[in-house]
Amino acid sequence: MARRTGWLLLCILAGALAASEAQAARVRVSQESKPGAGDFSRNVLGHLGAVLAAERTAGQFYAYNEVASWSYNGRQPVLREDASHLFFVRAKEGLALFLVHDKPNDADGGVAVTRIEVEGNSQTARMLVQDDPEGQRDRYQAGPRGASFTAWHMWNLCCTDGLVTGPYAGNWKIYVRFLEPPQGLRHWTALSGDGTAIRLRPEPGRRVLLEPMGFMVRRPRAPAAALGPAPPLPGPRLPVPARLLW
């Protein structure tokens, strides 16, 4: 009886974690009305779902330099020319934030300086992908324990630029902003895993706030079936055949 009760409790816990993760798959997006206003609650723009790719690392999903040189080559989401894109991917490392400028083989290049600032108990994030890697034309700076990430990007007409940070777990808040007026970017878009898009304003200093709707976990939890078979239910004892009695 104790084993059966324990198994049922594990099933309930696994179900609760799965439900929590399903809820946490939505990220609320808001942008303050002007730089430094902080009025995010009055300017909620919508919600994002993560692209699910738990079998691939963030680097494999980004596919840097694999088809188009010096560029993002992921199959989804679909990128737009002259736009900066923000989206989440649930990769092998956990939940990762992608920031990708422009699209491969655009007619022009661009320049962007961005900063990502993180609050909450997820401050174990790191840079997972650099497009292009440090030491070429682009520069990166990471704060202690993943509290901030600053990137200086400059790309040619052939290419994209960007970075990936993560994994993000627990309760967190992420603020993203441009530090200077971007060049070669006319749009800023937050993209959801279901294909919907949220329009953002690329005004320097005007922060976008990303907040999970629920408790984020680093990795998907094992389903209840992985916990093993349930112990047999108690029932009437069958008589032992006489020929087995010694």
Tab-separated table of C-alpha atoms in Angstrom:
chain	number	residue	atom	x	y	z
A	1	MET	CA	0.000	0.000	0.000
A	2	ALA	CA	2.840	2.395	0.833
A	3	ARG	CA	4.507	1.701	-2.534
A	4	ARG	CA	1.274	2.354	-4.407
A	5	THR	CA	0.692	5.607	-2.494
A	6	GLY	CA	4.237	6.743	-3.261
A	7	TRP	CA	3.812	5.971	-6.951
A	8	LEU	CA	0.542	7.921	-7.077
A	9	LEU	CA	2.218	10.906	-5.424
A	10	LEU	CA	5.004	10.790	-8.012
A	11	CYS	CA	2.413	10.715	-10.802
A	12	ILE	CA	0.619	13.721	-9.318
A	13	LEU	CA	3.922	15.597	-8.979
A	14	ALA	CA	4.934	14.787	-12.560
A	15	GLY	CA	1.547	15.942	-13.812
A	16	ALA	CA	1.803	19.175	-11.856
A	17	LEU	CA	5.271	19.830	-13.244
A	18	ALA	CA	4.078	19.124	-16.781
A	19	ALA	CA	1.152	21.495	-16.336
A	20	SER	CA	3.468	24.115	-14.879
A	21	GLU	CA	5.818	23.777	-17.822
A	22	ALA	CA	2.959	24.049	-20.283
A	23	GLN	CA	1.903	27.265	-18.588
A	24	ALA	CA	5.484	28.497	-18.479
A	25	ALA	CA	5.824	27.927	-22.222
A	26	ARG	CA	4.115	31.304	-22.587
A	27	VAL	CA	6.221	34.402	-22.089
A	28	ARG	CA	4.528	37.763	-21.624
A	29	VAL	CA	5.939	40.603	-23.734
A	30	SER	CA	5.646	44.284	-22.839
A	31	GLN	CA	7.522	47.443	-23.792
A	32	GLU	CA	7.691	50.655	-21.823
A	33	SER	CA	6.128	53.734	-23.442
A	34	LYS	CA	9.421	55.630	-23.479
A	35	PRO	CA	12.983	55.026	-22.265
A	36	GLY	CA	13.061	54.668	-18.485
A	37	ALA	CA	9.267	54.909	-18.006
A	38	GLY	CA	8.987	51.431	-16.472
A	39	ASP	CA	5.244	51.275	-17.248
A	40	PHE	CA	5.332	47.699	-18.511
A	41	SER	CA	2.067	46.577	-16.886
A	42	ARG	CA	0.171	49.186	-18.913
A	43	ASN	CA	1.854	48.194	-22.160
A	44	VAL	CA	1.500	44.421	-22.473
A	45	LEU	CA	1.761	43.484	-26.155
A	46	GLY	CA	1.073	39.751	-26.108
A	47	HIS	CA	2.587	36.370	-25.343
A	48	LEU	CA	5.215	34.131	-26.918
A	49	GLY	CA	5.528	30.373	-27.087
A	50	ALA	CA	8.941	28.751	-27.397
A	51	VAL	CA	10.047	26.830	-30.468
A	52	LEU	CA	10.473	23.219	-29.300
A	53	ALA	CA	13.816	21.681	-30.253
A	54	ALA	CA	14.900	19.704	-27.180
A	55	GLU	CA	16.859	17.229	-29.310
A	56	ARG	CA	19.217	19.971	-30.570
A	57	THR	CA	21.611	22.314	-28.850
A	58	ALA	CA	21.172	26.048	-29.292
A	59	GLY	CA	24.201	26.046	-31.576
A	60	GLN	CA	22.756	23.291	-33.746
A	61	PHE	CA	19.451	25.154	-33.964
A	62	TYR	CA	21.202	28.411	-34.928
A	63	ALA	CA	23.192	26.522	-37.596
A	64	TYR	CA	25.763	29.303	-37.848
A	65	ASN	CA	27.766	29.319	-41.092
A	66	GLU	CA	26.225	26.036	-42.308
A	67	VAL	CA	24.490	27.276	-45.487
A	68	ALA	CA	24.740	31.047	-45.720
A	69	SER	CA	28.153	32.158	-44.496
A	70	TRP	CA	28.466	34.093	-41.220
A	71	SER	CA	24.707	33.801	-40.694
A	72	TYR	CA	21.783	32.243	-38.862
A	73	ASN	CA	20.519	29.278	-40.883
A	74	GLY	CA	17.755	27.947	-38.652
A	75	ARG	CA	14.653	26.712	-40.447
A	76	GLN	CA	12.300	28.511	-38.117
A	77	PRO	CA	11.117	31.071	-37.395
A	78	VAL	CA	11.105	32.833	-40.765
A	79	LEU	CA	13.280	35.944	-40.720
A	80	ARG	CA	12.501	39.284	-42.374
A	81	GLU	CA	14.963	41.588	-44.062
A	82	ASP	CA	15.897	44.768	-42.216
A	83	ALA	CA	14.356	43.429	-38.993
A	84	SER	CA	15.721	42.350	-35.636
A	85	HIS	CA	14.108	39.173	-34.308
A	86	LEU	CA	13.637	38.013	-30.725
A	87	PHE	CA	12.391	34.496	-29.924
A	88	PHE	CA	12.743	31.613	-27.457
A	89	VAL	CA	13.817	28.055	-28.217
A	90	ARG	CA	13.559	25.146	-25.803
A	91	ALA	CA	16.857	23.522	-26.766
A	92	LYS	CA	18.875	20.699	-25.255
A	93	GLU	CA	20.466	23.110	-22.757
A	94	GLY	CA	17.052	24.430	-21.670
A	95	LEU	CA	15.164	27.609	-22.525
A	96	ALA	CA	17.298	29.910	-24.693
A	97	LEU	CA	16.722	33.473	-25.889
A	98	PHE	CA	17.671	34.163	-29.522
A	99	LEU	CA	18.331	37.670	-30.838
A	100	VAL	CA	18.968	37.689	-34.610
A	101	HIS	CA	19.478	40.784	-36.763
A	102	ASP	CA	18.411	40.802	-40.431
A	103	LYS	CA	18.287	37.751	-42.739
A	104	PRO	CA	20.908	36.083	-44.957
A	105	ASN	CA	21.554	37.571	-48.410
A	106	ASP	CA	19.793	40.845	-47.724
A	107	ALA	CA	20.530	43.861	-49.920
A	108	ASP	CA	22.398	45.725	-47.190
A	109	GLY	CA	24.181	45.281	-43.889
A	110	GLY	CA	23.760	46.982	-40.562
A	111	VAL	CA	24.990	47.911	-37.107
A	112	ALA	CA	23.333	47.236	-33.731
A	113	VAL	CA	24.322	47.572	-30.092
A	114	THR	CA	22.050	45.691	-27.684
A	115	ARG	CA	21.902	44.832	-24.012
A	116	ILE	CA	20.091	41.996	-22.251
A	117	GLU	CA	19.606	42.342	-18.480
A	118	VAL	CA	18.333	39.513	-16.297
A	119	GLU	CA	16.654	39.552	-12.895
A	120	GLY	CA	15.527	36.627	-10.769
A	121	ASN	CA	16.823	33.216	-9.824
A	122	SER	CA	17.826	32.236	-13.340
A	123	GLN	CA	21.143	34.054	-13.187
A	124	THR	CA	23.113	31.060	-14.399
A	125	ALA	CA	22.728	31.979	-18.075
A	126	ARG	CA	25.694	32.296	-20.405
A	127	MET	CA	26.317	33.049	-24.060
A	128	LEU	CA	25.461	29.923	-26.022
A	129	VAL	CA	26.020	31.281	-29.551
A	130	GLN	CA	27.881	34.292	-30.937
A	131	ASP	CA	27.194	35.475	-34.509
A	132	ASP	CA	29.934	36.296	-35.371
A	133	PRO	CA	32.314	34.867	-32.775
A	134	GLU	CA	34.310	37.137	-30.478
A	135	GLY	CA	37.594	38.230	-32.012
A	136	GLN	CA	36.253	39.088	-35.441
A	137	ARG	CA	34.400	42.390	-35.947
A	138	ASP	CA	31.797	41.826	-33.230
A	139	ARG	CA	32.321	42.266	-29.493
A	140	TYR	CA	30.508	40.820	-26.474
A	141	GLN	CA	30.497	41.467	-22.755
A	142	ALA	CA	28.834	39.265	-20.134
A	143	GLY	CA	28.080	40.342	-16.576
A	144	PRO	CA	28.712	38.071	-13.569
A	145	ARG	CA	26.412	35.033	-13.266
A	146	GLY	CA	24.538	35.923	-16.438
A	147	ALA	CA	23.112	39.189	-15.101
A	148	SER	CA	23.701	41.057	-18.371
A	149	PHE	CA	24.881	40.575	-21.945
A	150	THR	CA	25.997	43.425	-24.202
A	151	ALA	CA	26.735	42.936	-27.903
A	152	TRP	CA	28.244	45.197	-30.563
A	153	HIS	CA	27.286	43.838	-33.996
A	154	MET	CA	28.183	44.935	-37.527
A	155	TRP	CA	27.223	42.791	-40.542
A	156	ASN	CA	27.529	42.931	-44.319
A	157	LEU	CA	24.794	42.474	-46.935
A	158	CYS	CA	25.495	38.735	-47.071
A	159	CYS	CA	24.791	37.987	-43.487
A	160	THR	CA	23.055	38.136	-40.143
A	161	ASP	CA	24.354	38.939	-36.704
A	162	GLY	CA	23.067	37.913	-33.307
A	163	LEU	CA	23.558	35.970	-30.113
A	164	VAL	CA	21.887	33.318	-27.981
A	165	THR	CA	21.815	33.371	-24.176
A	166	GLY	CA	20.549	30.858	-21.648
A	167	PRO	CA	19.460	28.543	-20.238
A	168	TYR	CA	16.799	30.405	-18.262
A	169	ALA	CA	15.141	28.618	-15.357
A	170	GLY	CA	13.028	29.518	-12.355
A	171	ASN	CA	11.327	32.882	-11.957
A	172	TRP	CA	13.049	35.531	-14.029
A	173	LYS	CA	12.655	38.797	-15.890
A	174	ILE	CA	14.595	39.699	-19.016
A	175	TYR	CA	14.964	43.268	-20.273
A	176	VAL	CA	16.166	43.811	-23.851
A	177	ARG	CA	16.999	47.154	-25.456
A	178	PHE	CA	19.020	48.869	-28.132
A	179	LEU	CA	21.711	51.141	-26.720
A	180	GLU	CA	22.160	53.148	-29.922
A	181	PRO	CA	20.003	53.808	-33.010
A	182	PRO	CA	20.386	50.659	-35.147
A	183	GLN	CA	21.527	50.942	-38.747
A	184	GLY	CA	20.027	48.742	-41.455
A	185	LEU	CA	17.118	47.707	-39.200
A	186	ARG	CA	13.670	49.226	-39.704
A	187	HIS	CA	11.694	46.714	-37.630
A	188	TRP	CA	11.944	44.806	-34.349
A	189	THR	CA	9.772	41.734	-33.916
A	190	ALA	CA	9.172	39.163	-31.172
A	191	LEU	CA	8.330	35.818	-32.779
A	192	SER	CA	6.336	32.983	-31.209
A	193	GLY	CA	6.729	29.285	-31.840
A	194	ASP	CA	3.227	29.199	-33.351
A	195	GLY	CA	4.210	31.722	-36.029
A	196	THR	CA	2.597	34.827	-34.564
A	197	ALA	CA	4.590	38.052	-34.329
A	198	ILE	CA	4.592	40.985	-31.908
A	199	ARG	CA	5.767	44.350	-33.163
A	200	LEU	CA	8.347	46.142	-31.008
A	201	ARG	CA	9.853	49.618	-31.254
A	202	PRO	CA	13.644	49.715	-31.818
A	203	GLU	CA	13.968	53.067	-30.064
A	204	PRO	CA	17.275	53.292	-28.152
A	205	GLY	CA	16.850	52.783	-24.408
A	206	ARG	CA	13.191	51.728	-24.669
A	207	ARG	CA	13.172	48.371	-22.902
A	208	VAL	CA	11.229	45.250	-23.757
A	209	LEU	CA	10.309	43.093	-20.748
A	210	LEU	CA	9.988	39.303	-21.057
A	211	GLU	CA	8.319	37.456	-18.162
A	212	PRO	CA	7.405	33.763	-17.882
A	213	MET	CA	3.770	32.956	-17.189
A	214	GLY	CA	4.494	30.345	-14.549
A	215	PHE	CA	7.551	28.629	-13.094
A	216	MET	CA	10.253	27.836	-15.642
A	217	VAL	CA	12.274	24.632	-15.343
A	218	ARG	CA	15.642	24.005	-16.916
A	219	ARG	CA	14.665	20.835	-18.757
A	220	PRO	CA	11.416	19.037	-19.583
A	221	ARG	CA	10.529	16.587	-16.831
A	222	ALA	CA	10.135	12.876	-17.380
A	223	PRO	CA	6.544	11.772	-18.066
A	224	ALA	CA	4.755	9.635	-15.526
A	225	ALA	CA	5.338	6.538	-17.670
A	226	ALA	CA	9.063	6.940	-17.108
A	227	LEU	CA	8.575	6.477	-13.395
A	228	GLY	CA	8.051	2.763	-13.925
A	229	PRO	CA	5.019	0.483	-13.729
A	230	ALA	CA	2.511	0.938	-10.964
A	231	PRO	CA	2.561	-1.652	-8.204
A	232	PRO	CA	-0.259	-4.193	-8.452
A	233	LEU	CA	-3.527	-3.342	-6.783
A	234	PRO	CA	-4.334	-5.356	-3.662
A	235	GLY	CA	-6.786	-8.190	-4.275
A	236	PRO	CA	-7.892	-11.537	-2.922
A	237	ARG	CA	-5.141	-14.028	-2.319
A	238	LEU	CA	-5.379	-17.075	-4.528
A	239	PRO	CA	-4.912	-20.462	-2.852
A	240	VAL	CA	-1.553	-22.100	-3.470
A	241	PRO	CA	-1.940	-25.431	-5.291
A	242	ALA	CA	-1.335	-28.365	-2.974
A	243	ARG	CA	1.351	-29.796	-5.238
A	244	LEU	CA	3.496	-26.716	-4.528
A	245	LEU	CA	3.352	-27.212	-0.778
A	246	TRP	CA	6.475	-28.979	0.433
